[in-house]
PDB file of C-alpha atoms in Angstrom:
ATOM      1  CA  UNK A   1     -39.247   1.460 -13.554  1.00  0.00           C
ATOM      2  CA  UNK A   2     -37.947   2.366 -17.023  1.00  0.00           C
ATOM      3  CA  UNK A   3     -39.174   5.930 -16.655  1.00  0.00           C
ATOM      4  CA  UNK A   4     -37.100   6.419 -13.489  1.00  0.00           C
ATOM      5  CA  UNK A   5     -34.012   4.993 -15.191  1.00  0.00           C
ATOM      6  CA  UNK A   6     -34.532   7.223 -18.214  1.00  0.00           C
ATOM      7  CA  UNK A   7     -34.815  10.312 -16.046  1.00  0.00           C
ATOM      8  CA  UNK A   8     -31.680   9.312 -14.085  1.00  0.00           C
ATOM      9  CA  UNK A   9     -29.596   8.761 -17.235  1.00  0.00           C
ATOM     10  CA  UNK A  10     -30.880  12.007 -18.751  1.00  0.00           C
ATOM     11  CA  UNK A  11     -29.886  13.963 -15.634  1.00  0.00           C
ATOM     12  CA  UNK A  12     -26.469  12.246 -15.247  1.00  0.00           C
ATOM     13  CA  UNK A  13     -25.223  11.274 -18.729  1.00  0.00           C
ATOM     14  CA  UNK A  14     -21.689  10.475 -17.517  1.00  0.00           C
ATOM     15  CA  UNK A  15     -23.056   7.402 -15.728  1.00  0.00           C
ATOM     16  CA  UNK A  16     -23.019   5.625 -19.097  1.00  0.00           C
ATOM     17  CA  UNK A  17     -19.192   5.597 -19.208  1.00  0.00           C
ATOM     18  CA  UNK A  18     -18.847   4.186 -15.670  1.00  0.00           C
ATOM     19  CA  UNK A  19     -18.686   0.535 -16.864  1.00  0.00           C
ATOM     20  CA  UNK A  20     -16.017   1.415 -19.432  1.00  0.00           C
ATOM     21  CA  UNK A  21     -13.900   3.189 -16.812  1.00  0.00           C
ATOM     22  CA  UNK A  22     -14.339   0.275 -14.421  1.00  0.00           C
ATOM     23  CA  UNK A  23     -13.251  -2.165 -17.153  1.00  0.00           C
ATOM     24  CA  UNK A  24     -10.127  -0.109 -17.905  1.00  0.00           C
ATOM     25  CA  UNK A  25      -9.218   0.131 -14.208  1.00  0.00           C
ATOM     26  CA  UNK A  26      -9.777  -3.622 -13.827  1.00  0.00           C
ATOM     27  CA  UNK A  27      -7.606  -4.414 -16.835  1.00  0.00           C
ATOM     28  CA  UNK A  28      -4.818  -2.179 -15.496  1.00  0.00           C
ATOM     29  CA  UNK A  29      -5.084  -3.845 -12.073  1.00  0.00           C
ATOM     30  CA  UNK A  30      -4.777  -7.311 -13.630  1.00  0.00           C
ATOM     31  CA  UNK A  31      -1.783  -6.195 -15.709  1.00  0.00           C
ATOM     32  CA  UNK A  32       0.034  -4.647 -12.727  1.00  0.00           C
ATOM     33  CA  UNK A  33      -0.667  -7.690 -10.563  1.00  0.00           C
ATOM     34  CA  UNK A  34       0.489 -10.113 -13.283  1.00  0.00           C
ATOM     35  CA  UNK A  35       3.762  -8.215 -13.699  1.00  0.00           C
ATOM     36  CA  UNK A  36       4.400  -8.092  -9.963  1.00  0.00           C
ATOM     37  CA  UNK A  37       3.468 -11.770  -9.543  1.00  0.00           C
ATOM     38  CA  UNK A  38       5.804 -12.765 -12.378  1.00  0.00           C
ATOM     39  CA  UNK A  39       8.628 -10.836 -10.723  1.00  0.00           C
ATOM     40  CA  UNK A  40       7.837 -12.340  -7.321  1.00  0.00           C
ATOM     41  CA  UNK A  41       7.728 -15.907  -8.641  1.00  0.00           C
ATOM     42  CA  UNK A  42      11.098 -15.435 -10.322  1.00  0.00           C
ATOM     43  CA  UNK A  43      12.784 -14.555  -7.010  1.00  0.00           C
ATOM     44  CA  UNK A  44      14.300 -17.892  -5.967  1.00  0.00           C
ATOM     45  CA  UNK A  45      16.018 -17.934  -2.557  1.00  0.00           C
ATOM     46  CA  UNK A  46      19.798 -18.336  -2.598  1.00  0.00           C
ATOM     47  CA  UNK A  47      19.630 -21.417  -0.387  1.00  0.00           C
ATOM     48  CA  UNK A  48      17.178 -23.261  -2.674  1.00  0.00           C
ATOM     49  CA  UNK A  49      19.967 -25.479  -4.061  1.00  0.00           C
ATOM     50  CA  UNK A  50      23.403 -26.430  -2.736  1.00  0.00           C
ATOM     51  CA  UNK A  51      26.355 -24.331  -3.851  1.00  0.00           C
ATOM     52  CA  UNK A  52      28.997 -27.060  -3.869  1.00  0.00           C
ATOM     53  CA  UNK A  53      30.486 -28.940  -6.809  1.00  0.00           C
ATOM     54  CA  UNK A  54      29.970 -32.654  -7.521  1.00  0.00           C
ATOM     55  CA  UNK A  55      32.278 -35.069  -9.317  1.00  0.00           C
ATOM     56  CA  UNK A  56      29.602 -36.871 -11.375  1.00  0.00           C
ATOM     57  CA  UNK A  57      26.414 -35.963 -13.145  1.00  0.00           C
ATOM     58  CA  UNK A  58      24.618 -38.818 -11.386  1.00  0.00           C
ATOM     59  CA  UNK A  59      25.520 -37.422  -7.974  1.00  0.00           C
ATOM     60  CA  UNK A  60      24.355 -33.915  -8.903  1.00  0.00           C
ATOM     61  CA  UNK A  61      21.241 -34.754 -10.950  1.00  0.00           C
ATOM     62  CA  UNK A  62      20.425 -38.209  -9.652  1.00  0.00           C
ATOM     63  CA  UNK A  63      19.240 -41.366 -11.350  1.00  0.00           C
ATOM     64  CA  UNK A  64      15.835 -42.784 -12.247  1.00  0.00           C
ATOM     65  CA  UNK A  65      15.307 -44.016  -8.695  1.00  0.00           C
ATOM     66  CA  UNK A  66      17.420 -41.708  -6.507  1.00  0.00           C
ATOM     67  CA  UNK A  67      17.155 -37.908  -6.615  1.00  0.00           C
ATOM     68  CA  UNK A  68      20.409 -36.005  -6.829  1.00  0.00           C
ATOM     69  CA  UNK A  69      21.735 -33.187  -4.703  1.00  0.00           C
ATOM     70  CA  UNK A  70      20.366 -30.583  -7.132  1.00  0.00           C
ATOM     71  CA  UNK A  71      16.974 -32.202  -7.760  1.00  0.00           C
ATOM     72  CA  UNK A  72      16.080 -33.480  -4.302  1.00  0.00           C
ATOM     73  CA  UNK A  73      13.695 -30.659  -3.349  1.00  0.00           C
ATOM     74  CA  UNK A  74      10.831 -28.822  -5.002  1.00  0.00           C
ATOM     75  CA  UNK A  75      11.044 -26.838  -7.210  1.00  0.00           C
ATOM     76  CA  UNK A  76      13.927 -28.715  -8.699  1.00  0.00           C
ATOM     77  CA  UNK A  77      16.882 -26.892 -10.102  1.00  0.00           C
ATOM     78  CA  UNK A  78      19.037 -28.011 -12.960  1.00  0.00           C
ATOM     79  CA  UNK A  79      22.616 -29.208 -13.331  1.00  0.00           C
ATOM     80  CA  UNK A  80      25.383 -27.580 -15.330  1.00  0.00           C
ATOM     81  CA  UNK A  81      29.013 -28.376 -15.940  1.00  0.00           C
ATOM     82  CA  UNK A  82      31.463 -25.681 -14.867  1.00  0.00           C
ATOM     83  CA  UNK A  83      34.544 -26.538 -16.912  1.00  0.00           C
ATOM     84  CA  UNK A  84      36.453 -23.393 -15.941  1.00  0.00           C
ATOM     85  CA  UNK A  85      36.213 -23.625 -12.140  1.00  0.00           C
ATOM     86  CA  UNK A  86      36.432 -27.326 -11.332  1.00  0.00           C
ATOM     87  CA  UNK A  87      37.326 -28.150  -7.737  1.00  0.00           C
ATOM     88  CA  UNK A  88      39.749 -30.901  -6.803  1.00  0.00           C
ATOM     89  CA  UNK A  89      38.064 -33.005  -4.114  1.00  0.00           C
ATOM     90  CA  UNK A  90      39.879 -36.163  -2.886  1.00  0.00           C
ATOM     91  CA  UNK A  91      41.849 -36.433  -6.119  1.00  0.00           C
ATOM     92  CA  UNK A  92      38.732 -36.135  -8.321  1.00  0.00           C
ATOM     93  CA  UNK A  93      37.674 -33.061 -10.237  1.00  0.00           C
ATOM     94  CA  UNK A  94      34.191 -31.899  -9.274  1.00  0.00           C
ATOM     95  CA  UNK A  95      32.783 -29.882 -12.180  1.00  0.00           C
ATOM     96  CA  UNK A  96      29.010 -30.415 -11.854  1.00  0.00           C
ATOM     97  CA  UNK A  97      27.099 -27.642 -10.096  1.00  0.00           C
ATOM     98  CA  UNK A  98      23.482 -26.874  -9.259  1.00  0.00           C
ATOM     99  CA  UNK A  99      21.525 -24.077 -10.908  1.00  0.00           C
ATOM    100  CA  UNK A 100      18.511 -22.704  -9.042  1.00  0.00           C
ATOM    101  CA  UNK A 101      14.990 -23.317 -10.246  1.00  0.00           C
ATOM    102  CA  UNK A 102      13.423 -20.767 -12.587  1.00  0.00           C
ATOM    103  CA  UNK A 103      10.534 -20.073 -10.202  1.00  0.00           C
ATOM    104  CA  UNK A 104       9.523 -20.414  -6.568  1.00  0.00           C
ATOM    105  CA  UNK A 105       5.958 -20.531  -5.282  1.00  0.00           C
ATOM    106  CA  UNK A 106       5.990 -19.653  -1.597  1.00  0.00           C
ATOM    107  CA  UNK A 107       3.887 -17.830   0.983  1.00  0.00           C
ATOM    108  CA  UNK A 108       4.516 -14.453  -0.676  1.00  0.00           C
ATOM    109  CA  UNK A 109       2.781 -15.613  -3.849  1.00  0.00           C
ATOM    110  CA  UNK A 110      -0.120 -17.011  -1.820  1.00  0.00           C
ATOM    111  CA  UNK A 111      -0.583 -13.638  -0.095  1.00  0.00           C
ATOM    112  CA  UNK A 112      -0.353 -11.824  -3.428  1.00  0.00           C
ATOM    113  CA  UNK A 113      -2.956 -14.138  -4.969  1.00  0.00           C
ATOM    114  CA  UNK A 114      -5.282 -13.557  -2.008  1.00  0.00           C
ATOM    115  CA  UNK A 115      -4.916  -9.784  -2.385  1.00  0.00           C
ATOM    116  CA  UNK A 116      -5.553 -10.078  -6.141  1.00  0.00           C
ATOM    117  CA  UNK A 117      -8.750 -12.068  -5.620  1.00  0.00           C
ATOM    118  CA  UNK A 118      -9.893  -9.786  -2.784  1.00  0.00           C
ATOM    119  CA  UNK A 119      -9.446  -6.650  -4.887  1.00  0.00           C
ATOM    120  CA  UNK A 120     -11.155  -8.255  -7.880  1.00  0.00           C
ATOM    121  CA  UNK A 121     -14.170  -9.118  -5.743  1.00  0.00           C
ATOM    122  CA  UNK A 122     -14.198  -5.572  -4.379  1.00  0.00           C
ATOM    123  CA  UNK A 123     -14.025  -4.127  -7.891  1.00  0.00           C
ATOM    124  CA  UNK A 124     -16.907  -6.314  -9.036  1.00  0.00           C
ATOM    125  CA  UNK A 125     -18.961  -5.276  -5.999  1.00  0.00           C
ATOM    126  CA  UNK A 126     -18.408  -1.594  -6.727  1.00  0.00           C
TER     127      UNK A 126
END
């Protein structure tokens, strides 16, 4: 068995660098996928949080027992005070607004993860 392998490597010396090339290609694939997945996760839909203004922080953010308008769904956004563009609603200034979440895991990420795992398995098999 070793004699056959020795003859094969002697006749095709470039076969020795095949694992190194495969490792470099795999590392590049992981890097490209990680960058594209990070970009995809950062794309939060515009309708993820309400766009209206709220008169109190408690109404926008919520309390310990009741979720607010901005934090009632997953992934939760945050609340910020817009002091320059307050709206006058029923005689009360509404200055609290919702900010979207920093990330969103949806079906697109699930498909991307499946493709990543599929290609990794294919690369290992090759």
